[in-house]
């Protein structure tokens, strides 16, 4: 009888209040959309724990009332410990679309812990043209660049940056656009990149700013990832076209899972389903 009363109480609470404060969601934050997801969940009166890797990631979301943040490298062991401690009702993976290893780990752990999992991934940009050179891997990108003449502007982040040291005369020819994080800058310098060629700056970037940066680098090619519109891909392509230089595009790897969305509406439906399960 006590269990039935408890279930009935939860159902009444769900019907007459905005959300259910007992619901807790862990958000793996690694994109601009993660911020919108977090804001929406907080607005729905959901308990939210966001995980971020870097100090910059934490600074982008830390001023939200009621939000709990875990900062640090998210290993499988760390996430399992976090789940055991926090006992969430579900996981939303809004990590970077190129962080497939993280997504695979989160999905694996969600299955192991029997937790509802939702993968958020922004829509791809289907830009076409002779000036866009598409490759599927970083290795293929490096092979193309080895054959290329002139300066190179890299806008691919820093996670795979060591691969580009294979390019002849990389210290002089490669310009890096990376986040203004002391650890990232130090790593680039240790790999041998010219400190004068490291552009430490945080977006968003307009087409005009991209044009000026390409001019500063005197780049004959721009390298980017298929990060989607929110990742600034359109502005990069437009800037390269303005200056009549090609764009080398590293495509995403497909990530397959049962629950996947590319919209905030899809996130809301996922949360409503969890609230419904907890109200029974």
PDB file of C-alpha atoms in Angstrom:
ATOM      1  CA  UNK A   1       0.000   0.000   0.000  1.00  0.00           C
ATOM      2  CA  UNK A   2       2.820   2.406   0.915  1.00  0.00           C
ATOM      3  CA  UNK A   3       4.410   1.827  -2.500  1.00  0.00           C
ATOM      4  CA  UNK A   4       1.122   2.565  -4.261  1.00  0.00           C
ATOM      5  CA  UNK A   5       0.719   5.818  -2.301  1.00  0.00           C
ATOM      6  CA  UNK A   6       4.281   6.796  -3.176  1.00  0.00           C
ATOM      7  CA  UNK A   7       3.676   6.146  -6.877  1.00  0.00           C
ATOM      8  CA  UNK A   8       0.402   8.070  -6.777  1.00  0.00           C
ATOM      9  CA  UNK A   9       2.132  11.002  -5.070  1.00  0.00           C
ATOM     10  CA  UNK A  10       4.758  11.139  -7.806  1.00  0.00           C
ATOM     11  CA  UNK A  11       2.069  11.089 -10.488  1.00  0.00           C
ATOM     12  CA  UNK A  12       0.169  13.947  -8.843  1.00  0.00           C
ATOM     13  CA  UNK A  13       3.410  15.911  -8.493  1.00  0.00           C
ATOM     14  CA  UNK A  14       4.141  15.435 -12.201  1.00  0.00           C
ATOM     15  CA  UNK A  15       0.669  16.641 -13.210  1.00  0.00           C
ATOM     16  CA  UNK A  16       0.524  19.732 -11.006  1.00  0.00           C
ATOM     17  CA  UNK A  17       4.108  20.992 -11.022  1.00  0.00           C
ATOM     18  CA  UNK A  18       6.525  22.129 -13.710  1.00  0.00           C
ATOM     19  CA  UNK A  19       8.727  19.106 -13.946  1.00  0.00           C
ATOM     20  CA  UNK A  20       9.798  16.849 -11.128  1.00  0.00           C
ATOM     21  CA  UNK A  21      12.667  17.997  -8.910  1.00  0.00           C
ATOM     22  CA  UNK A  22      13.476  14.381  -8.111  1.00  0.00           C
ATOM     23  CA  UNK A  23      14.572  13.798 -11.726  1.00  0.00           C
ATOM     24  CA  UNK A  24      18.339  14.061 -12.241  1.00  0.00           C
ATOM     25  CA  UNK A  25      20.105  14.081 -15.601  1.00  0.00           C
ATOM     26  CA  UNK A  26      23.815  13.994 -16.399  1.00  0.00           C
ATOM     27  CA  UNK A  27      24.683  16.046 -19.492  1.00  0.00           C
ATOM     28  CA  UNK A  28      27.979  15.315 -21.228  1.00  0.00           C
ATOM     29  CA  UNK A  29      28.687  18.864 -22.372  1.00  0.00           C
ATOM     30  CA  UNK A  30      31.039  19.541 -25.267  1.00  0.00           C
ATOM     31  CA  UNK A  31      29.120  21.703 -27.718  1.00  0.00           C
ATOM     32  CA  UNK A  32      27.333  25.048 -27.856  1.00  0.00           C
ATOM     33  CA  UNK A  33      24.044  23.133 -28.008  1.00  0.00           C
ATOM     34  CA  UNK A  34      24.818  21.566 -24.627  1.00  0.00           C
ATOM     35  CA  UNK A  35      24.296  25.009 -23.085  1.00  0.00           C
ATOM     36  CA  UNK A  36      20.805  25.254 -24.593  1.00  0.00           C
ATOM     37  CA  UNK A  37      20.004  21.735 -23.401  1.00  0.00           C
ATOM     38  CA  UNK A  38      21.150  22.547 -19.860  1.00  0.00           C
ATOM     39  CA  UNK A  39      19.109  25.757 -19.804  1.00  0.00           C
ATOM     40  CA  UNK A  40      16.003  23.920 -20.971  1.00  0.00           C
ATOM     41  CA  UNK A  41      16.385  21.185 -18.361  1.00  0.00           C
ATOM     42  CA  UNK A  42      16.855  23.731 -15.569  1.00  0.00           C
ATOM     43  CA  UNK A  43      13.769  25.560 -16.838  1.00  0.00           C
ATOM     44  CA  UNK A  44      11.873  22.256 -16.562  1.00  0.00           C
ATOM     45  CA  UNK A  45      12.992  22.073 -12.911  1.00  0.00           C
ATOM     46  CA  UNK A  46      15.270  19.101 -13.577  1.00  0.00           C
ATOM     47  CA  UNK A  47      18.379  18.446 -11.487  1.00  0.00           C
ATOM     48  CA  UNK A  48      21.341  18.733 -13.864  1.00  0.00           C
ATOM     49  CA  UNK A  49      24.952  17.649 -13.516  1.00  0.00           C
ATOM     50  CA  UNK A  50      27.076  18.760 -16.485  1.00  0.00           C
ATOM     51  CA  UNK A  51      30.473  17.292 -17.240  1.00  0.00           C
ATOM     52  CA  UNK A  52      33.115  19.439 -18.951  1.00  0.00           C
ATOM     53  CA  UNK A  53      36.732  18.700 -19.776  1.00  0.00           C
ATOM     54  CA  UNK A  54      38.347  22.124 -19.713  1.00  0.00           C
ATOM     55  CA  UNK A  55      38.314  25.312 -17.660  1.00  0.00           C
ATOM     56  CA  UNK A  56      36.873  27.167 -20.662  1.00  0.00           C
ATOM     57  CA  UNK A  57      34.048  24.654 -20.824  1.00  0.00           C
ATOM     58  CA  UNK A  58      33.236  25.258 -17.188  1.00  0.00           C
ATOM     59  CA  UNK A  59      33.325  29.044 -17.602  1.00  0.00           C
ATOM     60  CA  UNK A  60      30.753  28.856 -20.402  1.00  0.00           C
ATOM     61  CA  UNK A  61      28.097  27.326 -18.116  1.00  0.00           C
ATOM     62  CA  UNK A  62      29.146  27.928 -14.493  1.00  0.00           C
ATOM     63  CA  UNK A  63      26.869  30.920 -13.767  1.00  0.00           C
ATOM     64  CA  UNK A  64      23.640  28.920 -13.963  1.00  0.00           C
ATOM     65  CA  UNK A  65      21.734  28.678 -10.702  1.00  0.00           C
ATOM     66  CA  UNK A  66      21.224  25.131  -9.478  1.00  0.00           C
ATOM     67  CA  UNK A  67      23.631  23.576 -11.995  1.00  0.00           C
ATOM     68  CA  UNK A  68      26.237  21.131 -10.711  1.00  0.00           C
ATOM     69  CA  UNK A  69      29.444  20.755 -12.734  1.00  0.00           C
ATOM     70  CA  UNK A  70      32.072  18.040 -12.949  1.00  0.00           C
ATOM     71  CA  UNK A  71      35.288  19.261 -14.569  1.00  0.00           C
ATOM     72  CA  UNK A  72      37.948  16.840 -15.690  1.00  0.00           C
ATOM     73  CA  UNK A  73      38.799  14.132 -18.166  1.00  0.00           C
ATOM     74  CA  UNK A  74      35.808  11.838 -18.454  1.00  0.00           C
ATOM     75  CA  UNK A  75      37.225   8.318 -18.390  1.00  0.00           C
ATOM     76  CA  UNK A  76      35.039   5.249 -18.192  1.00  0.00           C
ATOM     77  CA  UNK A  77      36.037   4.784 -14.551  1.00  0.00           C
ATOM     78  CA  UNK A  78      35.263   8.424 -13.696  1.00  0.00           C
ATOM     79  CA  UNK A  79      31.838   8.263 -15.309  1.00  0.00           C
ATOM     80  CA  UNK A  80      30.956   5.003 -13.565  1.00  0.00           C
ATOM     81  CA  UNK A  81      31.959   6.541 -10.212  1.00  0.00           C
ATOM     82  CA  UNK A  82      29.935   9.652 -11.009  1.00  0.00           C
ATOM     83  CA  UNK A  83      26.844   7.588 -11.820  1.00  0.00           C
ATOM     84  CA  UNK A  84      27.242   5.525  -8.633  1.00  0.00           C
ATOM     85  CA  UNK A  85      27.496   8.712  -6.571  1.00  0.00           C
ATOM     86  CA  UNK A  86      24.808  10.806  -8.273  1.00  0.00           C
ATOM     87  CA  UNK A  87      22.339   8.037  -9.231  1.00  0.00           C
ATOM     88  CA  UNK A  88      20.901   9.914 -12.236  1.00  0.00           C
ATOM     89  CA  UNK A  89      17.708   9.008 -14.084  1.00  0.00           C
ATOM     90  CA  UNK A  90      19.295   9.396 -17.511  1.00  0.00           C
ATOM     91  CA  UNK A  91      22.242  10.546 -19.611  1.00  0.00           C
ATOM     92  CA  UNK A  92      22.311  13.096 -22.432  1.00  0.00           C
ATOM     93  CA  UNK A  93      25.423  12.914 -24.553  1.00  0.00           C
ATOM     94  CA  UNK A  94      26.001  16.354 -26.095  1.00  0.00           C
ATOM     95  CA  UNK A  95      29.731  15.849 -26.586  1.00  0.00           C
ATOM     96  CA  UNK A  96      31.645  17.081 -29.611  1.00  0.00           C
ATOM     97  CA  UNK A  97      30.526  15.267 -32.803  1.00  0.00           C
ATOM     98  CA  UNK A  98      34.142  14.182 -33.328  1.00  0.00           C
ATOM     99  CA  UNK A  99      34.506  12.760 -29.812  1.00  0.00           C
ATOM    100  CA  UNK A 100      33.207   9.334 -30.817  1.00  0.00           C
ATOM    101  CA  UNK A 101      35.305   7.492 -28.224  1.00  0.00           C
ATOM    102  CA  UNK A 102      33.576   9.445 -25.462  1.00  0.00           C
ATOM    103  CA  UNK A 103      30.143   8.692 -26.929  1.00  0.00           C
ATOM    104  CA  UNK A 104      30.965   4.986 -27.234  1.00  0.00           C
ATOM    105  CA  UNK A 105      32.038   4.880 -23.581  1.00  0.00           C
ATOM    106  CA  UNK A 106      28.969   6.770 -22.374  1.00  0.00           C
ATOM    107  CA  UNK A 107      26.636   4.489 -24.354  1.00  0.00           C
ATOM    108  CA  UNK A 108      28.416   1.383 -23.064  1.00  0.00           C
ATOM    109  CA  UNK A 109      28.152   2.547 -19.453  1.00  0.00           C
ATOM    110  CA  UNK A 110      24.482   3.535 -19.858  1.00  0.00           C
ATOM    111  CA  UNK A 111      23.701  -0.011 -21.011  1.00  0.00           C
ATOM    112  CA  UNK A 112      25.739  -1.488 -18.157  1.00  0.00           C
ATOM    113  CA  UNK A 113      23.953   0.704 -15.595  1.00  0.00           C
ATOM    114  CA  UNK A 114      20.536   0.315 -17.277  1.00  0.00           C
ATOM    115  CA  UNK A 115      20.197   4.097 -17.725  1.00  0.00           C
ATOM    116  CA  UNK A 116      18.216   5.813 -20.505  1.00  0.00           C
ATOM    117  CA  UNK A 117      20.656   7.349 -23.005  1.00  0.00           C
ATOM    118  CA  UNK A 118      20.146  10.081 -25.599  1.00  0.00           C
ATOM    119  CA  UNK A 119      22.788  11.109 -28.133  1.00  0.00           C
ATOM    120  CA  UNK A 120      22.503  14.692 -29.339  1.00  0.00           C
ATOM    121  CA  UNK A 121      24.313  15.440 -32.591  1.00  0.00           C
ATOM    122  CA  UNK A 122      23.936  18.618 -34.617  1.00  0.00           C
ATOM    123  CA  UNK A 123      22.992  18.350 -38.284  1.00  0.00           C
ATOM    124  CA  UNK A 124      25.734  18.025 -40.863  1.00  0.00           C
ATOM    125  CA  UNK A 125      26.341  20.623 -43.534  1.00  0.00           C
ATOM    126  CA  UNK A 126      26.124  19.251 -47.054  1.00  0.00           C
ATOM    127  CA  UNK A 127      28.227  21.949 -48.718  1.00  0.00           C
ATOM    128  CA  UNK A 128      29.491  20.875 -52.116  1.00  0.00           C
ATOM    129  CA  UNK A 129      31.829  22.328 -54.704  1.00  0.00           C
ATOM    130  CA  UNK A 130      35.155  21.813 -56.419  1.00  0.00           C
ATOM    131  CA  UNK A 131      36.767  23.986 -53.754  1.00  0.00           C
ATOM    132  CA  UNK A 132      35.773  21.560 -50.953  1.00  0.00           C
ATOM    133  CA  UNK A 133      38.087  18.579 -50.626  1.00  0.00           C
ATOM    134  CA  UNK A 134      36.407  15.946 -48.465  1.00  0.00           C
ATOM    135  CA  UNK A 135      38.345  13.263 -46.577  1.00  0.00           C
ATOM    136  CA  UNK A 136      37.127  10.689 -44.078  1.00  0.00           C
ATOM    137  CA  UNK A 137      40.052  10.611 -41.641  1.00  0.00           C
ATOM    138  CA  UNK A 138      42.841  12.740 -40.219  1.00  0.00           C
ATOM    139  CA  UNK A 139      45.350  10.424 -41.899  1.00  0.00           C
ATOM    140  CA  UNK A 140      43.835  11.210 -45.293  1.00  0.00           C
ATOM    141  CA  UNK A 141      43.904  14.924 -44.484  1.00  0.00           C
ATOM    142  CA  UNK A 142      47.614  14.753 -43.677  1.00  0.00           C
ATOM    143  CA  UNK A 143      48.304  12.860 -46.925  1.00  0.00           C
ATOM    144  CA  UNK A 144      46.580  15.602 -48.917  1.00  0.00           C
ATOM    145  CA  UNK A 145      48.451  18.344 -47.071  1.00  0.00           C
ATOM    146  CA  UNK A 146      51.840  16.706 -47.610  1.00  0.00           C
ATOM    147  CA  UNK A 147      51.266  17.225 -51.341  1.00  0.00           C
ATOM    148  CA  UNK A 148      50.000  20.802 -50.879  1.00  0.00           C
ATOM    149  CA  UNK A 149      52.196  23.863 -51.382  1.00  0.00           C
ATOM    150  CA  UNK A 150      51.991  27.059 -49.329  1.00  0.00           C
ATOM    151  CA  UNK A 151      50.785  27.948 -45.841  1.00  0.00           C
ATOM    152  CA  UNK A 152      48.085  25.958 -44.088  1.00  0.00           C
ATOM    153  CA  UNK A 153      45.459  27.250 -41.661  1.00  0.00           C
ATOM    154  CA  UNK A 154      44.272  24.513 -39.289  1.00  0.00           C
ATOM    155  CA  UNK A 155      40.925  24.966 -37.523  1.00  0.00           C
ATOM    156  CA  UNK A 156      40.440  21.402 -36.299  1.00  0.00           C
ATOM    157  CA  UNK A 157      41.059  21.787 -32.581  1.00  0.00           C
ATOM    158  CA  UNK A 158      44.013  20.236 -30.797  1.00  0.00           C
ATOM    159  CA  UNK A 159      43.111  16.610 -30.062  1.00  0.00           C
ATOM    160  CA  UNK A 160      44.872  15.243 -33.180  1.00  0.00           C
ATOM    161  CA  UNK A 161      47.336  18.056 -33.708  1.00  0.00           C
ATOM    162  CA  UNK A 162      50.447  15.851 -33.472  1.00  0.00           C
ATOM    163  CA  UNK A 163      49.519  14.153 -36.756  1.00  0.00           C
ATOM    164  CA  UNK A 164      50.190  17.364 -38.689  1.00  0.00           C
ATOM    165  CA  UNK A 165      53.858  17.413 -37.646  1.00  0.00           C
ATOM    166  CA  UNK A 166      54.404  14.925 -40.507  1.00  0.00           C
ATOM    167  CA  UNK A 167      53.923  17.759 -43.020  1.00  0.00           C
ATOM    168  CA  UNK A 168      57.205  19.085 -44.461  1.00  0.00           C
ATOM    169  CA  UNK A 169      58.354  22.379 -42.904  1.00  0.00           C
ATOM    170  CA  UNK A 170      55.284  22.375 -40.614  1.00  0.00           C
ATOM    171  CA  UNK A 171      56.916  24.749 -38.135  1.00  0.00           C
ATOM    172  CA  UNK A 172      56.893  27.523 -40.719  1.00  0.00           C
ATOM    173  CA  UNK A 173      53.903  26.628 -42.886  1.00  0.00           C
ATOM    174  CA  UNK A 174      51.192  25.592 -40.408  1.00  0.00           C
ATOM    175  CA  UNK A 175      49.101  28.142 -38.514  1.00  0.00           C
ATOM    176  CA  UNK A 176      46.943  26.768 -35.699  1.00  0.00           C
ATOM    177  CA  UNK A 177      43.693  28.253 -34.494  1.00  0.00           C
ATOM    178  CA  UNK A 178      43.080  26.791 -31.040  1.00  0.00           C
ATOM    179  CA  UNK A 179      41.275  27.664 -27.818  1.00  0.00           C
ATOM    180  CA  UNK A 180      43.068  30.085 -25.479  1.00  0.00           C
ATOM    181  CA  UNK A 181      43.910  27.395 -22.957  1.00  0.00           C
ATOM    182  CA  UNK A 182      47.423  27.326 -21.479  1.00  0.00           C
ATOM    183  CA  UNK A 183      47.574  23.506 -21.605  1.00  0.00           C
ATOM    184  CA  UNK A 184      46.636  23.447 -25.296  1.00  0.00           C
ATOM    185  CA  UNK A 185      49.110  26.182 -26.214  1.00  0.00           C
ATOM    186  CA  UNK A 186      51.882  24.476 -24.232  1.00  0.00           C
ATOM    187  CA  UNK A 187      51.157  21.156 -25.955  1.00  0.00           C
ATOM    188  CA  UNK A 188      51.347  22.772 -29.407  1.00  0.00           C
ATOM    189  CA  UNK A 189      54.701  24.341 -28.548  1.00  0.00           C
ATOM    190  CA  UNK A 190      56.083  21.046 -27.183  1.00  0.00           C
ATOM    191  CA  UNK A 191      55.143  19.373 -30.458  1.00  0.00           C
ATOM    192  CA  UNK A 192      57.369  21.891 -32.221  1.00  0.00           C
ATOM    193  CA  UNK A 193      54.836  24.304 -33.706  1.00  0.00           C
ATOM    194  CA  UNK A 194      56.019  27.885 -34.052  1.00  0.00           C
ATOM    195  CA  UNK A 195      54.585  29.941 -31.132  1.00  0.00           C
ATOM    196  CA  UNK A 196      54.157  32.836 -33.560  1.00  0.00           C
ATOM    197  CA  UNK A 197      51.852  30.668 -35.667  1.00  0.00           C
ATOM    198  CA  UNK A 198      49.522  29.755 -32.797  1.00  0.00           C
ATOM    199  CA  UNK A 199      46.312  31.799 -32.842  1.00  0.00           C
ATOM    200  CA  UNK A 200      44.668  31.275 -29.447  1.00  0.00           C
ATOM    201  CA  UNK A 201      41.129  32.608 -29.712  1.00  0.00           C
ATOM    202  CA  UNK A 202      37.614  31.533 -28.769  1.00  0.00           C
ATOM    203  CA  UNK A 203      34.640  31.797 -31.126  1.00  0.00           C
ATOM    204  CA  UNK A 204      32.076  32.359 -32.423  1.00  0.00           C
ATOM    205  CA  UNK A 205      33.747  33.574 -35.618  1.00  0.00           C
ATOM    206  CA  UNK A 206      32.107  35.634 -38.324  1.00  0.00           C
ATOM    207  CA  UNK A 207      32.929  35.236 -41.999  1.00  0.00           C
ATOM    208  CA  UNK A 208      34.744  38.584 -41.880  1.00  0.00           C
ATOM    209  CA  UNK A 209      36.942  37.502 -38.967  1.00  0.00           C
ATOM    210  CA  UNK A 210      37.764  34.231 -40.725  1.00  0.00           C
ATOM    211  CA  UNK A 211      38.770  36.205 -43.827  1.00  0.00           C
ATOM    212  CA  UNK A 212      41.134  38.368 -41.779  1.00  0.00           C
ATOM    213  CA  UNK A 213      42.687  35.348 -40.063  1.00  0.00           C
ATOM    214  CA  UNK A 214      43.263  33.563 -43.376  1.00  0.00           C
ATOM    215  CA  UNK A 215      44.919  36.715 -44.727  1.00  0.00           C
ATOM    216  CA  UNK A 216      47.100  36.958 -41.621  1.00  0.00           C
ATOM    217  CA  UNK A 217      48.256  33.367 -42.161  1.00  0.00           C
ATOM    218  CA  UNK A 218      48.714  33.947 -45.893  1.00  0.00           C
ATOM    219  CA  UNK A 219      47.079  30.530 -46.151  1.00  0.00           C
ATOM    220  CA  UNK A 220      46.634  28.751 -49.473  1.00  0.00           C
ATOM    221  CA  UNK A 221      44.270  26.183 -47.904  1.00  0.00           C
ATOM    222  CA  UNK A 222      42.021  26.024 -44.858  1.00  0.00           C
ATOM    223  CA  UNK A 223      41.468  22.780 -42.940  1.00  0.00           C
ATOM    224  CA  UNK A 224      38.322  22.203 -40.896  1.00  0.00           C
ATOM    225  CA  UNK A 225      36.033  19.476 -39.579  1.00  0.00           C
ATOM    226  CA  UNK A 226      32.396  18.816 -40.472  1.00  0.00           C
ATOM    227  CA  UNK A 227      31.288  20.353 -37.182  1.00  0.00           C
ATOM    228  CA  UNK A 228      27.907  21.601 -38.370  1.00  0.00           C
ATOM    229  CA  UNK A 229      26.522  25.108 -38.559  1.00  0.00           C
ATOM    230  CA  UNK A 230      26.873  25.855 -34.837  1.00  0.00           C
ATOM    231  CA  UNK A 231      30.529  24.868 -35.133  1.00  0.00           C
ATOM    232  CA  UNK A 232      31.099  27.735 -37.572  1.00  0.00           C
ATOM    233  CA  UNK A 233      31.681  25.569 -40.641  1.00  0.00           C
ATOM    234  CA  UNK A 234      29.586  27.727 -42.994  1.00  0.00           C
ATOM    235  CA  UNK A 235      31.492  30.881 -42.023  1.00  0.00           C
ATOM    236  CA  UNK A 236      34.821  29.129 -42.626  1.00  0.00           C
ATOM    237  CA  UNK A 237      33.811  27.862 -46.061  1.00  0.00           C
ATOM    238  CA  UNK A 238      32.444  31.278 -47.052  1.00  0.00           C
ATOM    239  CA  UNK A 239      35.661  33.002 -45.952  1.00  0.00           C
ATOM    240  CA  UNK A 240      37.813  30.557 -47.910  1.00  0.00           C
ATOM    241  CA  UNK A 241      35.652  31.094 -50.994  1.00  0.00           C
ATOM    242  CA  UNK A 242      35.940  34.863 -50.621  1.00  0.00           C
ATOM    243  CA  UNK A 243      39.724  34.487 -50.860  1.00  0.00           C
ATOM    244  CA  UNK A 244      39.551  31.788 -53.557  1.00  0.00           C
ATOM    245  CA  UNK A 245      41.321  29.089 -51.574  1.00  0.00           C
ATOM    246  CA  UNK A 246      40.152  25.473 -51.100  1.00  0.00           C
ATOM    247  CA  UNK A 247      38.710  23.997 -47.904  1.00  0.00           C
ATOM    248  CA  UNK A 248      39.898  20.592 -46.750  1.00  0.00           C
ATOM    249  CA  UNK A 249      36.960  19.043 -44.864  1.00  0.00           C
ATOM    250  CA  UNK A 250      37.372  16.117 -42.459  1.00  0.00           C
ATOM    251  CA  UNK A 251      34.038  14.283 -42.343  1.00  0.00           C
ATOM    252  CA  UNK A 252      32.422  12.819 -39.251  1.00  0.00           C
ATOM    253  CA  UNK A 253      32.271   9.141 -38.463  1.00  0.00           C
ATOM    254  CA  UNK A 254      28.739   7.827 -38.191  1.00  0.00           C
ATOM    255  CA  UNK A 255      27.622   7.053 -34.636  1.00  0.00           C
ATOM    256  CA  UNK A 256      24.838   4.521 -34.399  1.00  0.00           C
ATOM    257  CA  UNK A 257      22.587   4.216 -31.384  1.00  0.00           C
ATOM    258  CA  UNK A 258      18.899   3.657 -30.680  1.00  0.00           C
ATOM    259  CA  UNK A 259      18.100   7.069 -29.183  1.00  0.00           C
ATOM    260  CA  UNK A 260      19.430   9.970 -31.213  1.00  0.00           C
ATOM    261  CA  UNK A 261      18.249  13.519 -31.927  1.00  0.00           C
ATOM    262  CA  UNK A 262      19.422  16.719 -33.571  1.00  0.00           C
ATOM    263  CA  UNK A 263      16.840  19.029 -31.993  1.00  0.00           C
ATOM    264  CA  UNK A 264      15.878  20.496 -28.639  1.00  0.00           C
ATOM    265  CA  UNK A 265      12.380  19.112 -29.196  1.00  0.00           C
ATOM    266  CA  UNK A 266      13.866  15.616 -29.258  1.00  0.00           C
ATOM    267  CA  UNK A 267      15.578  16.288 -25.928  1.00  0.00           C
ATOM    268  CA  UNK A 268      12.291  17.444 -24.389  1.00  0.00           C
ATOM    269  CA  UNK A 269      10.488  14.270 -25.543  1.00  0.00           C
ATOM    270  CA  UNK A 270      13.283  12.190 -23.982  1.00  0.00           C
ATOM    271  CA  UNK A 271      12.920  14.024 -20.650  1.00  0.00           C
ATOM    272  CA  UNK A 272       9.128  13.722 -20.718  1.00  0.00           C
ATOM    273  CA  UNK A 273       9.508   9.982 -21.213  1.00  0.00           C
ATOM    274  CA  UNK A 274      11.828   9.726 -18.199  1.00  0.00           C
ATOM    275  CA  UNK A 275       9.420  11.809 -16.077  1.00  0.00           C
ATOM    276  CA  UNK A 276       6.626   9.477 -17.154  1.00  0.00           C
ATOM    277  CA  UNK A 277       8.630   6.408 -16.163  1.00  0.00           C
ATOM    278  CA  UNK A 278       9.392   7.901 -12.763  1.00  0.00           C
ATOM    279  CA  UNK A 279       5.763   8.797 -12.211  1.00  0.00           C
ATOM    280  CA  UNK A 280       4.538   5.210 -12.566  1.00  0.00           C
TER     281      UNK A 280
END
